[in-house]
């Protein structure tokens, strides 16, 4: 197996096994809901429909960018795509960098459009690849191969620094994002991969004109830890637990985002409580990766469907107990901080 194939497989194996979580938490446990004993809403009236980037989805969940790039990853992308098509959820493919270098890997990405002709699908490329400036034809290839509805730029300096042969050049990425926003017809979304965005990074991304920002904070999958495991690091390393907790990212981001771009909450989203708290904190959507890959690993399409149905039912219950009819009704007033109790 070549190095890239092994890396893709390792990433799925390690994360699906739940072996690479942060020791620090997302911070969602610092908040509890304000129970409403007089909800004045009927359970059957409640809708989970959510508007994001000018499109309606069935539920405020974005299936985070994960995989592609080797034939062994094709079945995973096929399941993700078929699932998102059936349930009208947005999703992203994994980094398409490999596709630019090796045309034989394109099928592992294009399968998603075959399985999901009408779903919202986001392309994916690393910020480090934008630093040098992508050729116009390369950007078009990323988008056209999957007829993408948006393009995601992932920023992951932590993972790159811990990965053998990973990128080391990070200067010029901000300008690369600015140029991409001007060059493409589809919305640009920028995400971290689990170490989170500070308020200052969010401010810079808003200034670049991006359409949505996914904070992807700490508390879920640690990509420092994933690479440390892959390198057989003998001792715990500080990069296992490096990053800004998701809740801190959200609370910083909301001040800068306002109505200029849409906010996605991710990094450690593990149930409907996390999704609802994220929306209270200003996110339009929550996004999740590890639980999704774990559900597919253990039960394929049916496993993912069972998880989603559980999350959907729980989310509707939460809305009802807060007196809310729809996701957009959720607000900070529905939370109380219980930190230090
Ligand atoms: C198996 C796997 C592969 C991933 N590959 C990518 C990728 O290629 N591009 C990307 O932007 N994020 C990638 N991610 C990161 C996720 O999109 C997400 O930001 C991160 O795992 C934090 O979310 P979580 O705590 O729900 O796992 C990957 C995640 C997993 C689990």
PDB file of N, CA, C and O in Angstrom, residues 198-233:
ATOM      1  N   UNK A 198      -9.478  31.384  16.595  1.00  0.00           N
ATOM      2  CA  UNK A 198      -9.583  32.496  17.553  1.00  0.00           C
ATOM      3  C   UNK A 198     -10.470  33.578  16.936  1.00  0.00           C
ATOM      4  O   UNK A 198     -10.744  33.551  15.726  1.00  0.00           O
ATOM      5  N   UNK A 199     -10.877  34.547  17.761  1.00  0.00           N
ATOM      6  CA  UNK A 199     -11.664  35.670  17.245  1.00  0.00           C
ATOM      7  C   UNK A 199     -10.910  36.418  16.161  1.00  0.00           C
ATOM      8  O   UNK A 199     -11.485  36.825  15.148  1.00  0.00           O
ATOM      9  N   UNK A 200      -9.604  36.556  16.347  1.00  0.00           N
ATOM     10  CA  UNK A 200      -8.810  37.323  15.382  1.00  0.00           C
ATOM     11  C   UNK A 200      -8.750  36.613  14.021  1.00  0.00           C
ATOM     12  O   UNK A 200      -8.822  37.263  12.968  1.00  0.00           O
ATOM     13  N   UNK A 201      -8.640  35.281  14.027  1.00  0.00           N
ATOM     14  CA  UNK A 201      -8.649  34.543  12.750  1.00  0.00           C
ATOM     15  C   UNK A 201     -10.018  34.691  12.077  1.00  0.00           C
ATOM     16  O   UNK A 201     -10.104  34.923  10.864  1.00  0.00           O
ATOM     17  N   UNK A 202     -11.082  34.596  12.880  1.00  0.00           N
ATOM     18  CA  UNK A 202     -12.423  34.759  12.308  1.00  0.00           C
ATOM     19  C   UNK A 202     -12.558  36.152  11.684  1.00  0.00           C
ATOM     20  O   UNK A 202     -13.076  36.300  10.575  1.00  0.00           O
ATOM     21  N   UNK A 203     -12.052  37.152  12.373  1.00  0.00           N
ATOM     22  CA  UNK A 203     -12.122  38.525  11.852  1.00  0.00           C
ATOM     23  C   UNK A 203     -11.413  38.624  10.493  1.00  0.00           C
ATOM     24  O   UNK A 203     -11.915  39.222   9.544  1.00  0.00           O
ATOM     25  N   UNK A 204     -10.240  37.981  10.386  1.00  0.00           N
ATOM     26  CA  UNK A 204      -9.497  38.029   9.119  1.00  0.00           C
ATOM     27  C   UNK A 204     -10.242  37.295   8.007  1.00  0.00           C
ATOM     28  O   UNK A 204     -10.257  37.729   6.858  1.00  0.00           O
ATOM     29  N   UNK A 205     -10.872  36.157   8.375  1.00  0.00           N
ATOM     30  CA  UNK A 205     -11.601  35.382   7.357  1.00  0.00           C
ATOM     31  C   UNK A 205     -12.826  36.154   6.872  1.00  0.00           C
ATOM     32  O   UNK A 205     -13.150  36.138   5.685  1.00  0.00           O
ATOM     33  N   UNK A 206     -13.510  36.818   7.805  1.00  0.00           N
ATOM     34  CA  UNK A 206     -14.666  37.637   7.419  1.00  0.00           C
ATOM     35  C   UNK A 206     -14.200  38.725   6.449  1.00  0.00           C
ATOM     36  O   UNK A 206     -14.825  38.981   5.421  1.00  0.00           O
ATOM     37  N   UNK A 207     -13.045  39.297   6.747  1.00  0.00           N
ATOM     38  CA  UNK A 207     -12.499  40.360   5.894  1.00  0.00           C
ATOM     39  C   UNK A 207     -12.135  39.837   4.492  1.00  0.00           C
ATOM     40  O   UNK A 207     -12.147  40.587   3.515  1.00  0.00           O
ATOM     41  N   UNK A 208     -11.807  38.550   4.405  1.00  0.00           N
ATOM     42  CA  UNK A 208     -11.486  37.944   3.092  1.00  0.00           C
ATOM     43  C   UNK A 208     -12.758  37.753   2.256  1.00  0.00           C
ATOM     44  O   UNK A 208     -12.681  37.416   1.076  1.00  0.00           O
ATOM     45  N   UNK A 209     -13.921  37.873   2.906  1.00  0.00           N
ATOM     46  CA  UNK A 209     -15.184  37.747   2.167  1.00  0.00           C
ATOM     47  C   UNK A 209     -15.713  36.330   2.060  1.00  0.00           C
ATOM     48  O   UNK A 209     -16.516  36.045   1.168  1.00  0.00           O
ATOM     49  N   UNK A 210     -15.297  35.424   2.953  1.00  0.00           N
ATOM     50  CA  UNK A 210     -15.792  34.045   2.869  1.00  0.00           C
ATOM     51  C   UNK A 210     -17.272  34.002   3.234  1.00  0.00           C
ATOM     52  O   UNK A 210     -17.769  34.876   3.956  1.00  0.00           O
ATOM     53  N   UNK A 211     -17.976  32.984   2.740  1.00  0.00           N
ATOM     54  CA  UNK A 211     -19.426  32.895   2.961  1.00  0.00           C
ATOM     55  C   UNK A 211     -19.778  32.221   4.278  1.00  0.00           C
ATOM     56  O   UNK A 211     -20.838  32.484   4.847  1.00  0.00           O
ATOM     57  N   UNK A 212     -18.941  31.299   4.721  1.00  0.00           N
ATOM     58  CA  UNK A 212     -19.212  30.615   5.986  1.00  0.00           C
ATOM     59  C   UNK A 212     -17.901  30.220   6.645  1.00  0.00           C
ATOM     60  O   UNK A 212     -16.891  30.002   5.963  1.00  0.00           O
ATOM     61  N   UNK A 213     -17.946  30.161   7.977  1.00  0.00           N
ATOM     62  CA  UNK A 213     -16.767  29.791   8.758  1.00  0.00           C
ATOM     63  C   UNK A 213     -17.164  28.666   9.695  1.00  0.00           C
ATOM     64  O   UNK A 213     -18.150  28.771  10.427  1.00  0.00           O
ATOM     65  N   UNK A 214     -16.386  27.567   9.656  1.00  0.00           N
ATOM     66  CA  UNK A 214     -16.611  26.427  10.556  1.00  0.00           C
ATOM     67  C   UNK A 214     -15.476  26.434  11.570  1.00  0.00           C
ATOM     68  O   UNK A 214     -14.326  26.142  11.220  1.00  0.00           O
ATOM     69  N   UNK A 215     -15.802  26.745  12.824  1.00  0.00           N
ATOM     70  CA  UNK A 215     -14.729  26.953  13.808  1.00  0.00           C
ATOM     71  C   UNK A 215     -13.923  25.678  14.096  1.00  0.00           C
ATOM     72  O   UNK A 215     -12.766  25.753  14.467  1.00  0.00           O
ATOM     73  N   UNK A 216     -14.551  24.499  13.956  1.00  0.00           N
ATOM     74  CA  UNK A 216     -13.873  23.206  14.196  1.00  0.00           C
ATOM     75  C   UNK A 216     -12.902  23.278  15.372  1.00  0.00           C
ATOM     76  O   UNK A 216     -11.692  23.131  15.205  1.00  0.00           O
ATOM     77  N   UNK A 217     -13.462  23.476  16.549  1.00  0.00           N
ATOM     78  CA  UNK A 217     -12.648  23.659  17.742  1.00  0.00           C
ATOM     79  C   UNK A 217     -12.240  22.357  18.418  1.00  0.00           C
ATOM     80  O   UNK A 217     -12.564  21.247  17.966  1.00  0.00           O
ATOM     81  N   UNK A 218     -11.537  22.531  19.538  1.00  0.00           N
ATOM     82  CA  UNK A 218     -11.007  21.376  20.274  1.00  0.00           C
ATOM     83  C   UNK A 218     -12.056  20.778  21.212  1.00  0.00           C
ATOM     84  O   UNK A 218     -12.942  21.463  21.697  1.00  0.00           O
ATOM     85  N   UNK A 219     -11.899  19.475  21.445  1.00  0.00           N
ATOM     86  CA  UNK A 219     -12.814  18.745  22.320  1.00  0.00           C
ATOM     87  C   UNK A 219     -13.328  17.477  21.647  1.00  0.00           C
ATOM     88  O   UNK A 219     -13.912  16.605  22.285  1.00  0.00           O
ATOM     89  N   UNK A 220     -13.120  17.398  20.330  1.00  0.00           N
ATOM     90  CA  UNK A 220     -13.511  16.194  19.592  1.00  0.00           C
ATOM     91  C   UNK A 220     -12.270  15.459  19.126  1.00  0.00           C
ATOM     92  O   UNK A 220     -11.411  15.084  19.939  1.00  0.00           O
ATOM     93  N   UNK A 221     -12.141  15.280  17.811  1.00  0.00           N
ATOM     94  CA  UNK A 221     -10.969  14.597  17.269  1.00  0.00           C
ATOM     95  C   UNK A 221      -9.748  15.512  17.337  1.00  0.00           C
ATOM     96  O   UNK A 221      -9.811  16.659  16.889  1.00  0.00           O
ATOM     97  N   UNK A 222      -8.656  14.978  17.873  1.00  0.00           N
ATOM     98  CA  UNK A 222      -7.397  15.734  17.922  1.00  0.00           C
ATOM     99  C   UNK A 222      -6.495  15.240  16.798  1.00  0.00           C
ATOM    100  O   UNK A 222      -6.022  14.092  16.818  1.00  0.00           O
ATOM    101  N   UNK A 223      -6.248  16.124  15.825  1.00  0.00           N
ATOM    102  CA  UNK A 223      -5.400  15.707  14.696  1.00  0.00           C
ATOM    103  C   UNK A 223      -3.926  15.719  15.051  1.00  0.00           C
ATOM    104  O   UNK A 223      -3.120  15.069  14.382  1.00  0.00           O
ATOM    105  N   UNK A 224      -3.575  16.427  16.135  1.00  0.00           N
ATOM    106  CA  UNK A 224      -2.222  16.288  16.673  1.00  0.00           C
ATOM    107  C   UNK A 224      -2.043  14.872  17.194  1.00  0.00           C
ATOM    108  O   UNK A 224      -1.066  14.180  16.881  1.00  0.00           O
ATOM    109  N   UNK A 225      -3.044  14.406  17.963  1.00  0.00           N
ATOM    110  CA  UNK A 225      -2.951  13.056  18.524  1.00  0.00           C
ATOM    111  C   UNK A 225      -2.968  11.991  17.423  1.00  0.00           C
ATOM    112  O   UNK A 225      -2.230  11.000  17.496  1.00  0.00           O
ATOM    113  N   UNK A 226      -3.820  12.191  16.401  1.00  0.00           N
ATOM    114  CA  UNK A 226      -3.872  11.198  15.306  1.00  0.00           C
ATOM    115  C   UNK A 226      -2.477  11.001  14.725  1.00  0.00           C
ATOM    116  O   UNK A 226      -1.994   9.868  14.569  1.00  0.00           O
ATOM    117  N   UNK A 227      -1.803  12.117  14.412  1.00  0.00           N
ATOM    118  CA  UNK A 227      -0.481  11.991  13.783  1.00  0.00           C
ATOM    119  C   UNK A 227       0.555  11.469  14.782  1.00  0.00           C
ATOM    120  O   UNK A 227       1.458  10.723  14.400  1.00  0.00           O
ATOM    121  N   UNK A 228       0.427  11.828  16.055  1.00  0.00           N
ATOM    122  CA  UNK A 228       1.363  11.301  17.053  1.00  0.00           C
ATOM    123  C   UNK A 228       1.206   9.785  17.178  1.00  0.00           C
ATOM    124  O   UNK A 228       2.188   9.055  17.312  1.00  0.00           O
ATOM    125  N   UNK A 229      -0.023   9.306  17.114  1.00  0.00           N
ATOM    126  CA  UNK A 229      -0.263   7.845  17.150  1.00  0.00           C
ATOM    127  C   UNK A 229       0.371   7.206  15.914  1.00  0.00           C
ATOM    128  O   UNK A 229       1.045   6.178  16.001  1.00  0.00           O
ATOM    129  N   UNK A 230       0.179   7.840  14.773  1.00  0.00           N
ATOM    130  CA  UNK A 230       0.730   7.273  13.529  1.00  0.00           C
ATOM    131  C   UNK A 230       2.251   7.220  13.566  1.00  0.00           C
ATOM    132  O   UNK A 230       2.861   6.347  12.950  1.00  0.00           O
ATOM    133  N   UNK A 231       2.844   8.182  14.283  1.00  0.00           N
ATOM    134  CA  UNK A 231       4.314   8.230  14.359  1.00  0.00           C
ATOM    135  C   UNK A 231       4.861   7.391  15.508  1.00  0.00           C
ATOM    136  O   UNK A 231       6.050   7.487  15.818  1.00  0.00           O
ATOM    137  N   UNK A 232       3.956   6.654  16.192  1.00  0.00           N
ATOM    138  CA  UNK A 232       4.375   5.864  17.358  1.00  0.00           C
ATOM    139  C   UNK A 232       5.141   6.712  18.363  1.00  0.00           C
ATOM    140  O   UNK A 232       6.166   6.275  18.910  1.00  0.00           O
ATOM    141  N   UNK A 233       4.662   7.943  18.605  1.00  0.00           N
ATOM    142  CA  UNK A 233       5.331   8.801  19.589  1.00  0.00           C
ATOM    143  C   UNK A 233       5.298   8.095  20.949  1.00  0.00           C
ATOM    144  O   UNK A 233       4.230   7.699  21.410  1.00  0.00           O
TER     145      UNK A 233
END
